[in-house]
mmCIF file with all atom_site columns, C-alpha atoms in Angstrom:
data_model
loop_
_atom_site.group_PDB
_atom_site.id
_atom_site.type_symbol
_atom_site.label_atom_id
_atom_site.label_alt_id
_atom_site.label_comp_id
_atom_site.label_asym_id
_atom_site.label_entity_id
_atom_site.label_seq_id
_atom_site.pdbx_PDB_ins_code
_atom_site.Cartn_x
_atom_site.Cartn_y
_atom_site.Cartn_z
_atom_site.occupancy
_atom_site.B_iso_or_equiv
_atom_site.pdbx_formal_charge
_atom_site.auth_seq_id
_atom_site.auth_comp_id
_atom_site.auth_asym_id
_atom_site.auth_atom_id
_atom_site.pdbx_PDB_model_num
ATOM 1  C CA . UNK G 1 1  ? 116.084 98.488  14.008 1.00 49.00 ? 126 UNK G CA 1
ATOM 2  C CA . UNK G 1 2  ? 113.334 96.596  15.582 1.00 53.00 ? 127 UNK G CA 1
ATOM 3  C CA . UNK G 1 3  ? 110.531 98.168  13.778 1.00 54.00 ? 128 UNK G CA 1
ATOM 4  C CA . UNK G 1 4  ? 111.923 97.316  10.265 1.00 55.00 ? 129 UNK G CA 1
ATOM 5  C CA . UNK G 1 5  ? 112.106 93.893  11.587 1.00 56.00 ? 130 UNK G CA 1
ATOM 6  C CA . UNK G 1 6  ? 108.368 93.677  12.944 1.00 55.00 ? 131 UNK G CA 1
ATOM 7  C CA . UNK G 1 7  ? 107.474 95.603  9.291  1.00 55.00 ? 132 UNK G CA 1
ATOM 8  C CA . UNK G 1 8  ? 108.808 93.054  7.309  1.00 60.00 ? 133 UNK G CA 1
ATOM 9  C CA . UNK G 1 9  ? 107.113 90.010  9.216  1.00 60.00 ? 134 UNK G CA 1
ATOM 10 C CA . UNK G 1 10 ? 103.441 91.724  9.138  1.00 69.00 ? 135 UNK G CA 1
ATOM 11 C CA . UNK G 1 11 ? 100.721 90.456  6.880  1.00 85.00 ? 136 UNK G CA 1
ATOM 12 C CA . UNK G 1 12 ? 100.391 93.107  4.424  1.00 87.00 ? 137 UNK G CA 1
ATOM 13 C CA . UNK G 1 13 ? 96.494  93.081  4.860  1.00 90.00 ? 138 UNK G CA 1
ATOM 14 C CA . UNK G 1 14 ? 96.035  92.827  8.962  1.00 91.00 ? 139 UNK G CA 1
ATOM 15 C CA . UNK G 1 15 ? 98.851  95.531  8.730  1.00 90.00 ? 140 UNK G CA 1
ATOM 16 C CA . UNK G 1 16 ? 96.627  97.705  6.681  1.00 91.00 ? 141 UNK G CA 1
ATOM 17 C CA . UNK G 1 17 ? 93.605  97.070  8.576  1.00 93.00 ? 142 UNK G CA 1
ATOM 18 C CA . UNK G 1 18 ? 95.263  97.715  11.682 1.00 93.00 ? 143 UNK G CA 1
ATOM 19 C CA . UNK G 1 19 ? 96.540  101.006 10.261 1.00 91.00 ? 144 UNK G CA 1
ATOM 20 C CA . UNK G 1 20 ? 93.280  102.267 9.587  1.00 93.00 ? 145 UNK G CA 1
ATOM 21 C CA . UNK G 1 21 ? 91.833  101.262 13.068 1.00 92.00 ? 146 UNK G CA 1
ATOM 22 C CA . UNK G 1 22 ? 94.661  102.767 14.626 1.00 91.00 ? 147 UNK G CA 1
ATOM 23 C CA . UNK G 1 23 ? 95.364  105.731 12.340 1.00 89.00 ? 148 UNK G CA 1
ATOM 24 C CA . UNK G 1 24 ? 98.871  106.276 12.713 1.00 88.00 ? 149 UNK G CA 1
ATOM 25 C CA . UNK G 1 25 ? 101.434 103.947 11.236 1.00 90.00 ? 150 UNK G CA 1
ATOM 26 C CA . UNK G 1 26 ? 104.099 105.026 13.746 1.00 90.00 ? 151 UNK G CA 1
ATOM 27 C CA . UNK G 1 27 ? 102.004 104.528 16.627 1.00 91.00 ? 152 UNK G CA 1
ATOM 28 C CA . UNK G 1 28 ? 100.553 100.936 15.012 1.00 92.00 ? 153 UNK G CA 1
ATOM 29 C CA . UNK G 1 29 ? 104.638 100.120 14.913 1.00 92.00 ? 154 UNK G CA 1
ATOM 30 C CA . UNK G 1 30 ? 105.002 100.909 18.477 1.00 92.00 ? 155 UNK G CA 1
ATOM 31 C CA . UNK G 1 31 ? 101.943 98.989  19.650 1.00 93.00 ? 156 UNK G CA 1
ATOM 32 C CA . UNK G 1 32 ? 102.677 95.957  17.930 1.00 93.00 ? 157 UNK G CA 1
ATOM 33 C CA . UNK G 1 33 ? 106.856 96.250  18.813 1.00 93.00 ? 158 UNK G CA 1
ATOM 34 C CA . UNK G 1 34 ? 105.657 96.187  22.647 1.00 92.00 ? 159 UNK G CA 1
ATOM 35 C CA . UNK G 1 35 ? 103.621 93.461  22.158 1.00 92.00 ? 160 UNK G CA 1
ATOM 36 C CA . UNK G 1 36 ? 105.817 91.255  20.402 1.00 92.00 ? 161 UNK G CA 1
ATOM 37 C CA . UNK G 1 37 ? 108.185 91.994  23.315 1.00 92.00 ? 162 UNK G CA 1
ATOM 38 C CA . UNK G 1 38 ? 105.367 90.620  25.598 1.00 91.00 ? 163 UNK G CA 1
ATOM 39 C CA . UNK G 1 39 ? 104.667 87.961  23.596 1.00 91.00 ? 164 UNK G CA 1
ATOM 40 C CA . UNK G 1 40 ? 108.497 86.742  23.303 1.00 90.00 ? 165 UNK G CA 1
ATOM 41 C CA . UNK G 1 41 ? 108.679 87.354  27.275 1.00 88.00 ? 166 UNK G CA 1
ATOM 42 C CA . UNK G 1 42 ? 106.311 84.270  27.355 1.00 78.00 ? 167 UNK G CA 1
ATOM 43 C CA . UNK G 1 43 ? 105.602 83.357  31.146 1.00 73.00 ? 168 UNK G CA 1
ATOM 44 C CA . UNK G 1 44 ? 101.978 83.226  30.930 1.00 72.00 ? 169 UNK G CA 1
ATOM 45 C CA . UNK G 1 45 ? 99.547  86.306  31.500 1.00 74.00 ? 170 UNK G CA 1
ATOM 46 C CA . UNK G 1 46 ? 100.403 88.692  28.713 1.00 76.00 ? 171 UNK G CA 1
ATOM 47 C CA . UNK G 1 47 ? 103.072 86.667  27.485 1.00 83.00 ? 172 UNK G CA 1
ATOM 48 C CA . UNK G 1 48 ? 99.825  84.363  25.905 1.00 87.00 ? 173 UNK G CA 1
ATOM 49 C CA . UNK G 1 49 ? 97.616  85.598  23.080 1.00 89.00 ? 174 UNK G CA 1
ATOM 50 C CA . UNK G 1 50 ? 94.653  87.087  23.682 1.00 90.00 ? 175 UNK G CA 1
ATOM 51 C CA . UNK G 1 51 ? 92.999  85.636  20.461 1.00 91.00 ? 176 UNK G CA 1
ATOM 52 C CA . UNK G 1 52 ? 92.421  82.178  18.952 1.00 90.00 ? 177 UNK G CA 1
ATOM 53 C CA . UNK G 1 53 ? 95.288  81.810  16.448 1.00 85.00 ? 178 UNK G CA 1
ATOM 54 C CA . UNK G 1 54 ? 97.103  79.042  14.344 1.00 87.00 ? 179 UNK G CA 1
ATOM 55 C CA . UNK G 1 55 ? 100.127 77.956  15.705 1.00 84.00 ? 180 UNK G CA 1
ATOM 56 C CA . UNK G 1 56 ? 102.202 78.951  12.527 1.00 85.00 ? 181 UNK G CA 1
ATOM 57 C CA . UNK G 1 57 ? 101.185 82.644  12.647 1.00 88.00 ? 182 UNK G CA 1
ATOM 58 C CA . UNK G 1 58 ? 103.832 84.776  13.369 1.00 89.00 ? 183 UNK G CA 1
ATOM 59 C CA . UNK G 1 59 ? 103.846 87.225  16.843 1.00 91.00 ? 184 UNK G CA 1
ATOM 60 C CA . UNK G 1 60 ? 103.364 90.776  15.032 1.00 91.00 ? 185 UNK G CA 1
ATOM 61 C CA . UNK G 1 61 ? 100.490 89.183  13.029 1.00 92.00 ? 186 UNK G CA 1
ATOM 62 C CA . UNK G 1 62 ? 99.074  87.975  16.539 1.00 93.00 ? 187 UNK G CA 1
ATOM 63 C CA . UNK G 1 63 ? 99.332  91.688  17.769 1.00 93.00 ? 188 UNK G CA 1
ATOM 64 C CA . UNK G 1 64 ? 97.602  92.912  14.810 1.00 94.00 ? 189 UNK G CA 1
ATOM 65 C CA . UNK G 1 65 ? 94.976  90.293  15.237 1.00 94.00 ? 190 UNK G CA 1
ATOM 66 C CA . UNK G 1 66 ? 94.439  91.222  18.843 1.00 94.00 ? 191 UNK G CA 1
ATOM 67 C CA . UNK G 1 67 ? 94.125  95.155  17.742 1.00 94.00 ? 192 UNK G CA 1
ATOM 68 C CA . UNK G 1 68 ? 91.454  94.127  15.067 1.00 94.00 ? 193 UNK G CA 1
ATOM 69 C CA . UNK G 1 69 ? 89.713  92.345  17.616 1.00 94.00 ? 194 UNK G CA 1
ATOM 70 C CA . UNK G 1 70 ? 89.757  94.946  20.198 1.00 92.00 ? 195 UNK G CA 1
ATOM 71 C CA . UNK G 1 71 ? 91.820  92.747  22.877 1.00 92.00 ? 196 UNK G CA 1
ATOM 72 C CA . UNK G 1 72 ? 94.456  95.258  22.964 1.00 88.00 ? 197 UNK G CA 1
ATOM 73 C CA . UNK G 1 73 ? 93.606  99.328  23.969 1.00 82.00 ? 198 UNK G CA 1
ATOM 74 C CA . UNK G 1 74 ? 95.680  102.225 23.303 1.00 79.00 ? 199 UNK G CA 1
ATOM 75 C CA . UNK G 1 75 ? 94.786  106.240 23.942 1.00 78.00 ? 200 UNK G CA 1
ATOM 76 C CA . UNK G 1 76 ? 96.505  109.199 21.818 1.00 70.00 ? 201 UNK G CA 1
ATOM 77 C CA . UNK G 1 77 ? 97.499  111.941 23.924 1.00 71.00 ? 202 UNK G CA 1
ATOM 78 C CA . UNK G 1 78 ? 95.515  115.582 22.738 1.00 77.00 ? 203 UNK G CA 1
ATOM 79 C CA . UNK G 1 79 ? 97.666  117.486 20.651 1.00 76.00 ? 204 UNK G CA 1
ATOM 80 C CA . UNK G 1 80 ? 98.551  120.624 22.640 1.00 75.00 ? 205 UNK G CA 1
ATOM 81 C CA . UNK G 1 81 ? 99.503  123.966 20.643 1.00 77.00 ? 206 UNK G CA 1
ATOM 82 C CA . UNK G 1 82 ? 103.290 124.857 21.432 1.00 78.00 ? 207 UNK G CA 1
ATOM 83 C CA . UNK G 1 83 ? 103.431 128.092 23.228 1.00 80.00 ? 208 UNK G CA 1
ATOM 84 C CA . UNK G 1 84 ? 106.909 129.923 23.151 1.00 80.00 ? 209 UNK G CA 1
ATOM 85 C CA . UNK G 1 85 ? 108.665 130.623 26.791 1.00 78.00 ? 210 UNK G CA 1
ATOM 86 C CA . UNK G 1 86 ? 108.361 134.300 28.271 1.00 79.00 ? 211 UNK G CA 1
ATOM 87 C CA . UNK G 1 87 ? 112.014 135.116 29.070 1.00 79.00 ? 212 UNK G CA 1
ATOM 88 C CA . UNK G 1 88 ? 112.431 136.420 32.592 1.00 79.00 ? 213 UNK G CA 1
ATOM 89 C CA . UNK G 1 89 ? 113.750 139.674 33.533 1.00 77.00 ? 214 UNK G CA 1
ATOM 90 C CA . UNK G 1 90 ? 117.449 139.395 35.204 1.00 77.00 ? 215 UNK G CA 1
ATOM 91 C CA . UNK G 1 91 ? 117.980 141.382 38.031 1.00 76.00 ? 216 UNK G CA 1
ATOM 92 C CA . UNK G 1 92 ? 121.001 144.013 37.729 1.00 74.00 ? 217 UNK G CA 1
ATOM 93 C CA . UNK G 1 93 ? 123.615 143.492 40.457 1.00 67.00 ? 218 UNK G CA 1
#
């Protein structure tokens, strides 16, 4: 239920703009969830915000802002058509 708690914490306007940029709300939630976990871990490096934000801003909003400012990248895999498997012929004993 991490996704639900993160969705409740997000600024609606930032969420709308980031969703337009990403194009898929499920992918957006996954990107934000992963980034929030990184920010929660702390310790420098990826644990620090990649953008200048006020101290009062929530982690989900920081992740959305990073997406909007092109600080986080992602790739969607190409869609591949499903193929029905070919049945193998069984050997007679």
